[in-house]
Short mmCIF file of C-alpha atoms in Angstrom, two decimals:
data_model
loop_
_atom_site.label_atom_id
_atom_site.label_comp_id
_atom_site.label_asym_id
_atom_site.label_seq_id
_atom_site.Cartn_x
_atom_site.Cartn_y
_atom_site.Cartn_z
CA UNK F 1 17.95 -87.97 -21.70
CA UNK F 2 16.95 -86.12 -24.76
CA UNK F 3 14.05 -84.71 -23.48
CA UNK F 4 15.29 -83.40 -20.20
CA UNK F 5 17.92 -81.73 -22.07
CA UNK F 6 15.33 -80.37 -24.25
CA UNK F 7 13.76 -78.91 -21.70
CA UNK F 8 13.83 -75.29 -21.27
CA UNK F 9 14.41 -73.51 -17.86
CA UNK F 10 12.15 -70.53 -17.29
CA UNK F 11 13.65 -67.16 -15.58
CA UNK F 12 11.74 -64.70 -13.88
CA UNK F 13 11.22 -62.52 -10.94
CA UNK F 14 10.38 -63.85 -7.09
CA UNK F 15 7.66 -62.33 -5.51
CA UNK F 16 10.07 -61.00 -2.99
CA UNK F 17 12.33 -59.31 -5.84
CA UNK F 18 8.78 -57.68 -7.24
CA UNK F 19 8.00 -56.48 -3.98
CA UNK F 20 11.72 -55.06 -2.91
CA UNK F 21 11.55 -53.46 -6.68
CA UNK F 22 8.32 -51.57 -6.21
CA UNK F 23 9.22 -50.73 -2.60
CA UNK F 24 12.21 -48.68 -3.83
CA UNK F 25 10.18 -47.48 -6.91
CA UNK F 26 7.88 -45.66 -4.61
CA UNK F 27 10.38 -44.25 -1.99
CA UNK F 28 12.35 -42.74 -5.06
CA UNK F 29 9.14 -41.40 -6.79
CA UNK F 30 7.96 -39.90 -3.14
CA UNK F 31 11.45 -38.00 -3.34
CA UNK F 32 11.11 -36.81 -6.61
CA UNK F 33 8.14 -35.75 -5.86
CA UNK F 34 9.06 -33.73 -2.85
CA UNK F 35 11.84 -32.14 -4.81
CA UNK F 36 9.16 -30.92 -7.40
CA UNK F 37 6.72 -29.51 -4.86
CA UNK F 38 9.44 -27.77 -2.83
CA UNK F 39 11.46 -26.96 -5.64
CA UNK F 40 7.81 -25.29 -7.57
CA UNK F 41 6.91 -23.88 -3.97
CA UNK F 42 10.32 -22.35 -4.27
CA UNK F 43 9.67 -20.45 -7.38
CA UNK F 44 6.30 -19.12 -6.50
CA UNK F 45 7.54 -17.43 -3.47
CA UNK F 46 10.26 -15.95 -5.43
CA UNK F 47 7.43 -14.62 -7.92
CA UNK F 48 5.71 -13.34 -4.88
CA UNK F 49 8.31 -11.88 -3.22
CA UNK F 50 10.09 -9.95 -6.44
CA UNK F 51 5.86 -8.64 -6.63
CA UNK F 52 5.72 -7.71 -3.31
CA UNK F 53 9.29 -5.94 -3.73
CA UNK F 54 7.96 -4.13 -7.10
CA UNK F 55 4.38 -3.10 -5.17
CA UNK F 56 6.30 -2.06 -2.25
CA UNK F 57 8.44 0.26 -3.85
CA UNK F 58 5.86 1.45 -5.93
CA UNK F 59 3.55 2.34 -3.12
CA UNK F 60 6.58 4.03 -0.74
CA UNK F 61 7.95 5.79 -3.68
CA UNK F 62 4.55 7.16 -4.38
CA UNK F 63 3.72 8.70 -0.71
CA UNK F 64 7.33 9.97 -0.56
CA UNK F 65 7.34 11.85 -3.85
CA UNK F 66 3.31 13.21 -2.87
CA UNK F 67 4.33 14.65 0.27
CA UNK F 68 7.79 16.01 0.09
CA UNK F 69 6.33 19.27 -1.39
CA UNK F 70 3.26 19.64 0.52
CA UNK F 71 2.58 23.22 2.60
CA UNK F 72 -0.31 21.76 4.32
CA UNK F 73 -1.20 17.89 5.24
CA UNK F 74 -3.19 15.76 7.69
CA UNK F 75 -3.21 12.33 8.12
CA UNK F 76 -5.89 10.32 10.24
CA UNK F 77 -8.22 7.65 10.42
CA UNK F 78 -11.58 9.46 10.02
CA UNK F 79 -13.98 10.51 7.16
CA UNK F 80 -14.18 14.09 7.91
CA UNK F 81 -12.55 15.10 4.40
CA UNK F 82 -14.84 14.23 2.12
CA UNK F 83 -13.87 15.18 -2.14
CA UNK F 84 -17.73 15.83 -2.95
CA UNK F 85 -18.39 18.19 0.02
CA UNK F 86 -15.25 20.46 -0.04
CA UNK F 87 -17.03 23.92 0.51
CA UNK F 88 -15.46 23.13 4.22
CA UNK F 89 -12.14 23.54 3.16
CA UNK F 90 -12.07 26.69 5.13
CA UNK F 91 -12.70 24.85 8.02
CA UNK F 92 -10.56 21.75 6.99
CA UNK F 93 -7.50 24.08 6.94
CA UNK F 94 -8.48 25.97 10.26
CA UNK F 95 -7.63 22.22 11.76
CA UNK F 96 -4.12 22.43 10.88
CA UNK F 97 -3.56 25.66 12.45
CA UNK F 98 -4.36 28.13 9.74
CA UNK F 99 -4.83 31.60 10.92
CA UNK F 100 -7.62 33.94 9.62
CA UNK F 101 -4.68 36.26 7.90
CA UNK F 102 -3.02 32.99 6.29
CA UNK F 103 -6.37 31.82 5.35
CA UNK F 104 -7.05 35.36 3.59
CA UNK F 105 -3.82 34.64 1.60
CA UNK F 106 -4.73 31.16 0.37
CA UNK F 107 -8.53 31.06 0.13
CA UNK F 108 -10.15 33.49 -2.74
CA UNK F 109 -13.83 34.01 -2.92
CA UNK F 110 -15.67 35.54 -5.87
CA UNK F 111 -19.34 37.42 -5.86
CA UNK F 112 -22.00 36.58 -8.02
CA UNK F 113 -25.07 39.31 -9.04
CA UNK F 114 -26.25 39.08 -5.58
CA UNK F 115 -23.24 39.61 -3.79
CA UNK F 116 -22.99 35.87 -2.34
CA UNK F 117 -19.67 34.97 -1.91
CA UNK F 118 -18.33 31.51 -3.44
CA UNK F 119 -14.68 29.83 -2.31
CA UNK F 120 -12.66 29.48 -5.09
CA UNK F 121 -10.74 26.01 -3.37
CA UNK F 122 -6.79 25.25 -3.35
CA UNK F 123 -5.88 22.39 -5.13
CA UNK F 124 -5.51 19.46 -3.10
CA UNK F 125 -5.56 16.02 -3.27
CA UNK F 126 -6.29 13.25 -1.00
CA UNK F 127 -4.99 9.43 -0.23
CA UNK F 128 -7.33 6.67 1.14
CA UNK F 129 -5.49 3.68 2.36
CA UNK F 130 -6.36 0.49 3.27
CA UNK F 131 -4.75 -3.27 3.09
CA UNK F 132 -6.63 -3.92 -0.45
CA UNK F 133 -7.31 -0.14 -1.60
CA UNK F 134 -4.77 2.97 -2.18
CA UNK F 135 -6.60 5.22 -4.06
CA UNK F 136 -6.17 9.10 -4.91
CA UNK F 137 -8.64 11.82 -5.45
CA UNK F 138 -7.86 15.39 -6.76
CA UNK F 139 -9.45 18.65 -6.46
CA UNK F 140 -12.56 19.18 -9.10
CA UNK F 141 -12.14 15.90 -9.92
CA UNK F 142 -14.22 13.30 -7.98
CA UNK F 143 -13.14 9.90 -9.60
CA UNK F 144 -10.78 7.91 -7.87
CA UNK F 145 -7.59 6.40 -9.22
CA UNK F 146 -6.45 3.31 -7.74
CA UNK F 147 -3.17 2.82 -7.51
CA UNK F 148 -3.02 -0.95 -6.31
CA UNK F 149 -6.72 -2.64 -5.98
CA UNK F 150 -9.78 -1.45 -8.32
CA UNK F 151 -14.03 -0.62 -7.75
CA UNK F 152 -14.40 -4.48 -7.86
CA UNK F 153 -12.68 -5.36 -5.18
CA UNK F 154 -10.00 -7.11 -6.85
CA UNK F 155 -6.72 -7.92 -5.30
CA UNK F 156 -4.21 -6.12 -7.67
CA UNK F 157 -1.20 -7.46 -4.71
CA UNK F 158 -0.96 -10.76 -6.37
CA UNK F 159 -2.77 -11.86 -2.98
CA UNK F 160 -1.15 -9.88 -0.71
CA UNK F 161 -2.02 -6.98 1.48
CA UNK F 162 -0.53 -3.72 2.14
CA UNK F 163 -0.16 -2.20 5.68
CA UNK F 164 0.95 1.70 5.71
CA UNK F 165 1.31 3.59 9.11
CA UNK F 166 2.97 6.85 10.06
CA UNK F 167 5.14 7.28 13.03
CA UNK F 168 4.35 9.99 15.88
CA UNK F 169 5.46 13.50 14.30
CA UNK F 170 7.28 15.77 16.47
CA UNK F 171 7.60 18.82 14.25
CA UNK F 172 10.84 17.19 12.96
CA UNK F 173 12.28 17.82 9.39
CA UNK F 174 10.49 14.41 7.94
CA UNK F 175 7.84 12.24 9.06
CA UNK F 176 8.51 8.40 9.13
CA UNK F 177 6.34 5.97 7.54
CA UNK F 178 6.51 2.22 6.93
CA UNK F 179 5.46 -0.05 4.40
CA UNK F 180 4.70 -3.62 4.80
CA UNK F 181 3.65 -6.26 2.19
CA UNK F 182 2.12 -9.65 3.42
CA UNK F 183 0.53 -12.70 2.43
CA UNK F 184 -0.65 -15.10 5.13
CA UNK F 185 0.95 -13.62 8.11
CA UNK F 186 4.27 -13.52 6.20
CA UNK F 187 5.60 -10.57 5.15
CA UNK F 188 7.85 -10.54 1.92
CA UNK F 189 8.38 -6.94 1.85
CA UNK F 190 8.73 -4.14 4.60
CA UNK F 191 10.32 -0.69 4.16
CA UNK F 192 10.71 2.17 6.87
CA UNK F 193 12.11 4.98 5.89
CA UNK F 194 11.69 9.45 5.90
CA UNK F 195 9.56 11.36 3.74
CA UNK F 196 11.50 15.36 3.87
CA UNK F 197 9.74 18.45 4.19
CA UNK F 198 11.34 20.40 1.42
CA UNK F 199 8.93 23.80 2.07
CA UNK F 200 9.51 22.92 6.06
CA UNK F 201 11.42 26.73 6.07
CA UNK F 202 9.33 28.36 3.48
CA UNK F 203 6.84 30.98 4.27
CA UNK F 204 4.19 28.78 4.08
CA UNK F 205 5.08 27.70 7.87
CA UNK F 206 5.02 24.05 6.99
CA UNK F 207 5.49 22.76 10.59
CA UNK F 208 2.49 24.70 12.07
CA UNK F 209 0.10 22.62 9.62
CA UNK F 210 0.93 19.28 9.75
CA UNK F 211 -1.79 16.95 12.11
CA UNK F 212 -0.81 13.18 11.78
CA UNK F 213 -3.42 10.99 13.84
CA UNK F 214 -2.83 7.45 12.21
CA UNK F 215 0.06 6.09 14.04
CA UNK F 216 -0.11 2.49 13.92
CA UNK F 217 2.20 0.42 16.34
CA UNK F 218 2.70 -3.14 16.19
CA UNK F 219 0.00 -4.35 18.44
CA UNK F 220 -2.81 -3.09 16.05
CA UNK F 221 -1.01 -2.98 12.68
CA UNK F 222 -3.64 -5.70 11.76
CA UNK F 223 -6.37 -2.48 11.92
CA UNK F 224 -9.06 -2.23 9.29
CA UNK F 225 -9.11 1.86 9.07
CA UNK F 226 -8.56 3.30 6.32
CA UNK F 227 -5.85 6.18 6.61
CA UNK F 228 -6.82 9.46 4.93
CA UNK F 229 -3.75 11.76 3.86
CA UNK F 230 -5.43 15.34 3.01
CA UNK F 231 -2.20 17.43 1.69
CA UNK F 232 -2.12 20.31 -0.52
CA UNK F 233 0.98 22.51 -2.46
CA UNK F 234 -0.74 26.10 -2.13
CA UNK F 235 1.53 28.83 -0.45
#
């Protein structure tokens, strides 16, 4: 009798309580974990999208300050302005409508000793555009600034890409223009919106020298052209 009460009963786990306890161990670590990934996911497309807002703005407010003042500008898809080659300004300018008298009043040539006659050029600067590259070039001064990507090819978006078209101008007051930032086929920012031709009324005849080829629409906003904005402040 002794020893049977002496005996001590050993406690433990079933099999089936180990099992049931791991079973809910892993459906509540699966949730956690799904919390953290969405919840992570979550912040990192906030971070993009506040970039995307920040590079947006920056690039809109930069081609609506640029051209608000401009007396001459032409926006396409082609390479026919190029920085290093600019003794054809004369012919650049004779594209958006310039006559011979205008061009007397804003082209000046000096003589050297043998009477050859050199173009002293406007000043002017130019925008090259692409999804990866916005970069600007000034007169005299052949290096490019970038003002989102870089020479290496870099992606300065955070990943993204920028899309910039120009709507059809119709000798209107302002030309329209849109700005979209996107990351795989979603876009986190898009702005549409006016840039005004302040010298529209001035003498310089603002409306007669304005040529806008790159209109983008929606079935080819995906294009690879670059858009080249040629604009200049010269009365």
């Amino acid at each position: 009798m002794k020893n049977e009460k002496g005996k001590k009963k050993l406690k433990g786990f079933t099999l089936v309580e180990v099992m049931t306890s791991l079973v809910i161990m892993t459906i509540l670590i699966a949730i956690a974990s799904a919390v953290i990934v969405v919840t992570f996911d979550i912040f990192a497309r906030s971070a993009v999208r506040r970039a995307a807002q920040n590079n947006g703005n920056n690039v809109y407010n930069y081609i609506y300050d640029h051209l608000s003042y401009v007396t001459a500008l032409k926006i396409d898809e082609s390479d026919d302005i190029n920085i290093k080659e600019l003794d054809d300004i004369e012919q650049t300018l004779k594209t958006l409508n310039y006559s011979d008298s205008e061009l007397e009043n804003v082209l000046e040539y000096t003589e050297n000793d043998n009477g050859e006659k050199k173009l002293n050029r406007p000043y002017f600067e130019k925008l090259t555009i692409d999804k990866q590259h916005m970069t600007v070039q000034r007169k005299d001064i052949n290096k490019e600034v970038y003002i989102y990507g870089n020479s290496e090819n870099e992606n300065t978006m955070n990943g993204c890409e920028c899309i910039v078209s120009f709507d059809e101008y119709n000798a209107a007051d302002t030309i329209g223009f849109t700005v979209i930032i996107k990351r795989d086929d979603e876009v986190f920012y898009e702005k549409h919106g006016s840039v005004p031709l302040l010298n529209k009324n001035t003498d310089s005849n603002l409306v007669n020298h304005i040529k806008v080829d790159a209109v983008i629409n929606d079935s080819d906003i995906e294009t690879e052209k670059k858009i080249e904005i040629f604009y200049t402040y010269f009365w």
